[in-house]
Short mmCIF file of C-alpha atoms in Angstrom, two decimals:
data_model
loop_
_atom_site.label_atom_id
_atom_site.label_comp_id
_atom_site.label_asym_id
_atom_site.label_seq_id
_atom_site.Cartn_x
_atom_site.Cartn_y
_atom_site.Cartn_z
CA MET A 1 -15.69 80.17 -46.52
CA LYS A 2 -17.48 83.08 -48.11
CA TYR A 3 -15.74 83.16 -51.68
CA ILE A 4 -12.90 80.18 -54.12
CA GLY A 5 -11.17 80.23 -56.04
CA PHE A 6 -11.93 79.13 -59.52
CA ASN A 7 -10.22 79.19 -61.93
CA GLY A 8 -7.82 81.33 -61.21
CA GLU A 9 -10.18 83.98 -60.72
CA VAL A 10 -12.02 84.48 -56.51
CA VAL A 11 -15.36 84.00 -56.80
CA GLU A 12 -17.99 84.23 -54.63
CA ARG A 13 -19.08 80.44 -53.52
CA ASP A 14 -22.29 80.35 -55.17
CA LYS A 15 -20.93 81.08 -58.29
CA ALA A 16 -18.41 78.53 -58.25
CA VAL A 17 -20.11 76.54 -60.70
CA ILE A 18 -18.85 73.73 -62.70
CA SER A 19 -21.08 72.08 -65.42
CA VAL A 20 -23.32 68.33 -65.03
CA LEU A 21 -20.94 66.93 -67.98
CA ASP A 22 -18.06 68.08 -66.20
CA HIS A 23 -15.74 64.22 -66.32
CA GLY A 24 -14.74 65.18 -62.28
CA PHE A 25 -18.69 64.95 -61.90
CA LEU A 26 -19.54 61.97 -63.76
CA TYR A 27 -16.55 59.54 -63.76
CA GLY A 28 -14.64 60.93 -60.52
CA ILE A 29 -11.92 62.02 -63.27
CA GLY A 30 -9.99 65.08 -61.45
CA LEU A 31 -6.62 65.55 -58.75
CA PHE A 32 -6.24 67.79 -55.34
CA GLU A 33 -3.64 68.76 -53.37
CA THR A 34 -4.63 69.59 -49.64
CA MET A 35 -2.10 71.71 -48.27
CA ARG A 36 -1.95 75.05 -45.84
CA THR A 37 0.62 78.14 -44.93
CA TYR A 38 2.42 79.55 -42.58
CA GLY A 39 2.62 83.39 -42.49
CA GLY A 40 0.74 83.33 -45.18
CA LYS A 41 2.60 80.94 -47.79
CA PRO A 42 1.53 77.19 -48.68
CA PHE A 43 4.41 74.96 -48.03
CA MET A 44 5.08 72.63 -50.45
CA LEU A 45 3.84 74.04 -52.69
CA GLU A 46 5.93 73.26 -55.62
CA ARG A 47 5.89 69.84 -55.01
CA HIS A 48 1.79 69.41 -54.38
CA LEU A 49 2.10 71.73 -58.36
CA ARG A 50 4.76 68.71 -58.65
CA ARG A 51 2.61 65.47 -57.82
CA LEU A 52 -0.61 66.58 -58.95
CA ALA A 53 1.32 67.56 -62.53
CA ASP A 54 2.35 63.48 -62.36
CA GLY A 55 -0.94 63.03 -62.23
CA CYS A 56 -2.82 65.48 -64.61
CA ARG A 57 -0.65 64.22 -67.15
CA ALA A 58 -1.68 60.90 -66.27
CA LEU A 59 -5.57 61.09 -66.42
CA GLY A 60 -4.18 63.15 -70.17
CA ILE A 61 -5.06 66.51 -67.49
CA ASP A 62 -3.68 69.39 -69.91
CA ARG A 63 -2.98 71.71 -67.04
CA ARG A 64 0.06 72.42 -65.15
CA ASP A 65 0.47 75.31 -62.37
CA ASP A 66 2.76 78.35 -62.14
CA PRO A 67 3.75 77.93 -58.60
CA GLU A 68 4.70 81.65 -58.63
CA GLN A 69 0.86 82.40 -59.79
CA ALA A 70 -0.85 79.25 -58.03
CA GLU A 71 1.06 81.05 -54.47
CA ARG A 72 -0.68 84.84 -55.05
CA HIS A 73 -3.94 83.26 -55.80
CA ILE A 74 -4.23 81.30 -52.71
CA ALA A 75 -2.84 84.15 -50.73
CA GLU A 76 -5.53 86.80 -52.69
CA LEU A 77 -8.23 83.93 -51.79
CA LEU A 78 -7.11 83.92 -47.91
CA ARG A 79 -7.68 87.68 -47.99
CA ALA A 80 -10.73 87.07 -49.17
CA ASN A 81 -12.06 84.74 -46.29
CA GLY A 82 -10.38 87.28 -43.69
CA LEU A 83 -7.92 85.00 -43.11
CA GLN A 84 -4.29 85.19 -42.80
CA ASP A 85 -3.47 81.79 -42.85
CA GLY A 86 -5.29 78.33 -43.03
CA TYR A 87 -5.94 75.17 -44.50
CA VAL A 88 -5.66 74.87 -48.39
CA ARG A 89 -7.45 72.76 -51.10
CA TYR A 90 -6.56 73.23 -54.56
CA THR A 91 -8.71 71.11 -57.30
CA VAL A 92 -7.84 70.38 -60.51
CA SER A 93 -11.07 68.90 -62.29
CA ALA A 94 -10.60 67.49 -66.33
CA GLY A 95 -13.41 69.53 -67.35
CA GLU A 96 -16.71 69.34 -69.57
CA GLY A 97 -17.22 66.54 -72.67
CA ALA A 98 -19.11 64.36 -73.85
CA LEU A 99 -20.99 61.31 -72.15
CA GLY A 100 -18.16 57.93 -72.70
CA LEU A 101 -15.01 57.57 -71.81
CA PRO A 102 -12.99 59.61 -74.21
CA SER A 103 -8.94 58.73 -74.79
CA GLU A 104 -8.19 62.39 -75.78
CA ALA A 105 -6.64 64.97 -74.02
CA TYR A 106 -8.76 67.34 -71.44
CA THR A 107 -7.56 70.49 -72.74
CA ALA A 108 -10.32 72.44 -70.91
CA PRO A 109 -9.98 71.90 -67.33
CA ASN A 110 -11.37 73.33 -64.37
CA THR A 111 -8.95 73.96 -61.11
CA ILE A 112 -11.36 75.71 -57.70
CA VAL A 113 -9.07 76.77 -54.23
CA TYR A 114 -10.65 75.48 -51.27
CA ALA A 115 -9.84 77.97 -48.53
CA LYS A 116 -11.29 77.97 -44.43
CA ALA A 117 -9.16 77.91 -41.04
CA LEU A 118 -6.71 76.04 -39.60
CA PRO A 119 -7.78 73.44 -36.94
CA ASP A 120 -6.79 74.36 -33.69
CA PRO A 121 -5.35 71.11 -32.19
CA PRO A 122 -3.99 71.34 -28.30
CA ALA A 123 -0.76 71.83 -28.26
CA SER A 124 -0.24 68.32 -26.37
CA LEU A 125 -1.51 66.27 -28.43
CA TYR A 126 2.07 65.97 -30.34
CA THR A 127 2.57 65.17 -26.95
CA GLN A 128 -0.36 62.37 -26.01
CA GLY A 129 -1.14 61.82 -29.63
CA LYS A 130 -3.97 59.97 -30.85
CA PRO A 131 -5.60 56.52 -30.72
CA LEU A 132 -4.83 54.73 -33.88
CA GLN A 133 -8.24 52.25 -34.79
CA LEU A 134 -7.51 49.50 -36.89
CA LEU A 135 -10.33 48.93 -40.04
CA ARG A 136 -12.53 45.74 -41.62
CA THR A 137 -12.27 48.26 -44.46
CA ARG A 138 -9.23 47.48 -47.42
CA ARG A 139 -7.57 49.49 -48.64
CA ASN A 140 -8.30 49.39 -52.09
CA SER A 141 -5.82 48.75 -55.22
CA PRO A 142 -4.51 52.45 -56.79
CA GLU A 143 -5.44 53.76 -59.95
CA GLY A 144 -2.32 52.53 -62.12
CA ASP A 145 1.71 51.77 -60.15
CA VAL A 146 1.26 54.95 -57.82
CA ARG A 147 -1.00 56.36 -55.89
CA LEU A 148 -3.17 59.00 -57.79
CA LYS A 149 -4.90 61.69 -55.25
CA SER A 150 -7.47 61.59 -56.88
CA ALA A 151 -11.23 63.03 -56.72
CA HIS A 152 -12.50 59.52 -56.32
CA TYR A 153 -12.38 58.91 -52.53
CA MET A 154 -15.51 56.80 -52.50
CA ASN A 155 -12.74 53.90 -50.26
CA ASN A 156 -11.27 56.74 -47.15
CA ILE A 157 -15.65 57.88 -47.13
CA MET A 158 -16.23 54.16 -45.95
CA ALA A 159 -13.21 53.75 -44.17
CA LYS A 160 -13.99 57.29 -42.10
CA ARG A 161 -18.41 56.14 -41.42
CA GLU A 162 -16.71 52.42 -40.35
CA LEU A 163 -14.57 54.39 -38.06
CA ALA A 164 -17.25 56.01 -36.35
CA ARG A 165 -19.23 53.20 -35.32
CA TYR A 166 -16.25 52.63 -32.86
CA SER A 167 -17.62 55.20 -30.77
CA GLY A 168 -14.96 55.03 -27.91
CA ALA A 169 -12.34 55.65 -30.89
CA GLN A 170 -14.70 58.67 -32.57
CA ARG A 171 -14.55 60.20 -29.33
CA ALA A 172 -11.04 60.27 -28.94
CA GLY A 173 -10.13 61.48 -32.13
CA ALA A 174 -8.59 58.51 -33.78
CA GLU A 175 -7.23 57.84 -36.83
CA GLY A 176 -8.54 54.88 -38.74
CA LEU A 177 -5.70 52.91 -40.38
CA MET A 178 -6.70 49.92 -43.60
CA LEU A 179 -4.87 47.11 -44.63
CA ASN A 180 -4.59 46.63 -48.18
CA GLU A 181 -6.17 42.99 -49.42
CA ALA A 182 -3.45 40.79 -48.90
CA GLY A 183 -3.24 41.93 -44.87
CA TYR A 184 -0.56 44.21 -45.02
CA VAL A 185 0.06 48.13 -42.75
CA ALA A 186 -1.24 50.72 -45.30
CA GLU A 187 -1.63 53.84 -44.13
CA GLY A 188 -4.52 55.79 -43.09
CA ILE A 189 -7.77 57.20 -43.83
CA VAL A 190 -6.12 60.68 -44.30
CA SER A 191 -2.83 59.84 -43.60
CA ASN A 192 0.79 57.73 -43.31
CA VAL A 193 1.77 55.62 -40.72
CA PHE A 194 4.89 55.51 -39.34
CA PHE A 195 6.66 52.65 -36.52
CA ILE A 196 9.85 53.00 -35.28
CA ARG A 197 11.06 50.28 -33.34
CA GLY A 198 14.93 48.59 -32.14
CA GLY A 199 15.39 52.69 -32.84
CA VAL A 200 14.23 52.31 -36.95
CA CYS A 201 11.99 53.68 -38.05
CA ARG A 202 9.13 52.71 -40.19
CA THR A 203 6.80 52.77 -43.11
CA PRO A 204 4.63 50.83 -45.89
CA ASP A 205 6.41 50.80 -49.19
CA VAL A 206 4.27 52.47 -51.93
CA ALA A 207 4.03 49.26 -53.81
CA THR A 208 1.16 48.86 -50.82
CA GLY A 209 -1.30 50.64 -52.38
CA ILE A 210 -0.52 53.61 -50.18
CA LEU A 211 -0.32 57.56 -50.93
CA PRO A 212 2.86 59.16 -51.31
CA GLY A 213 2.39 61.85 -49.11
CA ILE A 214 4.28 65.69 -49.46
CA THR A 215 4.76 64.96 -45.83
CA ARG A 216 6.41 61.09 -45.67
CA ALA A 217 8.94 62.46 -47.61
CA LEU A 218 10.35 65.19 -45.97
CA VAL A 219 9.94 63.12 -42.98
CA LEU A 220 12.05 60.02 -44.91
CA GLU A 221 14.60 63.35 -45.78
CA ASP A 222 15.02 64.38 -42.18
CA ALA A 223 15.40 61.19 -41.11
CA ARG A 224 17.96 60.12 -43.35
CA HIS A 225 19.67 63.59 -42.75
CA ALA A 226 19.84 63.61 -38.89
CA GLY A 227 21.24 59.83 -38.85
CA ILE A 228 18.41 57.94 -38.10
CA ALA A 229 17.77 53.64 -39.24
CA PHE A 230 15.21 53.65 -41.51
CA GLU A 231 13.31 51.12 -43.75
CA GLU A 232 10.12 51.22 -46.38
CA GLY A 233 8.44 47.48 -46.33
CA PHE A 234 5.25 45.43 -46.10
CA TYR A 235 4.75 44.59 -42.19
CA THR A 236 1.79 43.81 -40.56
CA TRP A 237 -0.48 44.55 -37.22
CA ASP A 238 0.71 42.17 -35.45
CA ASP A 239 4.48 44.59 -36.46
CA LEU A 240 2.63 47.39 -34.78
CA LEU A 241 1.75 46.24 -32.18
CA GLN A 242 5.21 45.46 -31.21
CA ALA A 243 6.31 48.67 -31.37
CA ASP A 244 7.94 51.54 -29.49
CA GLU A 245 7.09 54.50 -31.00
CA ILE A 246 3.76 55.17 -33.25
CA PHE A 247 3.07 58.28 -35.50
CA ILE A 248 1.36 59.48 -38.33
CA THR A 249 1.44 62.03 -41.63
CA ASN A 250 -0.40 64.18 -43.08
CA SER A 251 0.15 68.15 -44.75
CA ILE A 252 -2.78 69.33 -41.74
CA GLN A 253 -1.66 67.84 -38.31
CA GLU A 254 2.41 67.62 -39.45
CA LEU A 255 3.14 64.40 -37.37
CA VAL A 256 0.98 63.42 -34.72
CA PRO A 257 2.06 60.51 -32.39
CA VAL A 258 -0.41 57.62 -31.84
CA GLN A 259 -0.29 57.13 -27.46
CA ARG A 260 -3.15 53.55 -28.06
CA LEU A 261 -4.34 51.11 -30.50
CA TYR A 262 -7.57 49.67 -30.78
CA ASP A 263 -8.36 46.12 -32.90
CA THR A 264 -12.32 44.95 -34.12
CA GLU A 265 -13.23 44.16 -31.33
CA GLY A 266 -11.50 47.30 -29.22
CA ASN A 267 -8.64 45.44 -27.40
CA GLU A 268 -6.89 48.28 -26.59
CA ARG A 269 -2.19 48.41 -26.77
CA ILE A 270 -0.12 51.29 -25.34
CA VAL A 271 2.34 53.13 -27.48
CA GLY A 272 5.69 52.94 -25.97
CA ASP A 273 4.87 55.08 -22.80
CA GLY A 274 1.66 56.25 -23.86
CA ALA A 275 3.07 59.22 -25.63
CA ALA A 276 4.82 60.61 -28.33
CA GLY A 277 8.95 59.09 -28.47
CA PRO A 278 11.81 60.18 -28.25
CA VAL A 279 12.23 59.32 -32.27
CA THR A 280 9.02 60.77 -32.52
CA ALA A 281 10.22 64.36 -31.28
CA LEU A 282 12.94 65.13 -33.13
CA LEU A 283 11.14 64.38 -36.18
CA LEU A 284 8.14 66.49 -36.03
CA GLN A 285 11.45 69.23 -34.51
CA LEU A 286 12.89 68.45 -37.66
CA TYR A 287 10.31 68.96 -39.75
CA ARG A 288 8.89 72.09 -37.86
CA SER A 289 12.34 73.96 -38.62
CA ARG A 290 11.52 73.01 -42.87
CA ILE A 291 8.82 75.23 -41.30
CA ALA A 292 10.17 77.98 -39.63
CA GLY A 293 12.69 77.98 -43.14
CA GLN A 294 9.92 78.60 -45.23
CA ARG A 295 8.91 82.27 -43.40
#
């Protein structure tokens, strides 16, 4: 990653510098979106920018990005880094301000865009899946009524460090699962969680404190259009143990089946027959049809 997108320009990485008085640095007042490109185009860019704009409004950051301009900027950044497609992180930091917590709007935010090569998972990831490791780290409560995809990522980092202590799960490429303070299933470290039982597709309600993921919303829309029964609710670890299928979602990895569950004591539970189930496979197919339709 030799070049960075910085306030609309593409610059060498060492020249993408923010002030030590930027409130993104001082107080974590910043937001980001993670997305990937297909055929050079950022998938669901408008939805990502809409969520970013909503978060900026909540934080008093005077910023709204134009999708066409953002798409051109991302394309330029990919070319500069020699990438046809990439993993893109689009960040808005509050900008410079005085020490102390302001009540007025941030009028000079900084926009930083990173692009790097996409991971290259084996095809078996989408048929055989990965494990899900229950964590003791609890999902913290959101910043406001709805969780923002904010630069304050300490809770996720602590969860990631805990996951690394489960050596077997870490070696198997497991995702970590956090419960909320009430003990309900919340979300993965970098994913939303779904499970199927009795033909019904279920996912934690936003009121559990989860991030309302872009891919999560697309899956729910696809389930509705395909006539798959679904619900958003409050579920426990025991509900996952009884699931017929489980999968996780994010914008980079799409839909990934979960074939094994591990609790904090190391107990293992095979999910279904240990591979992607029929509902998971159908929803992945529908999601990829959306991608094909964008190209």
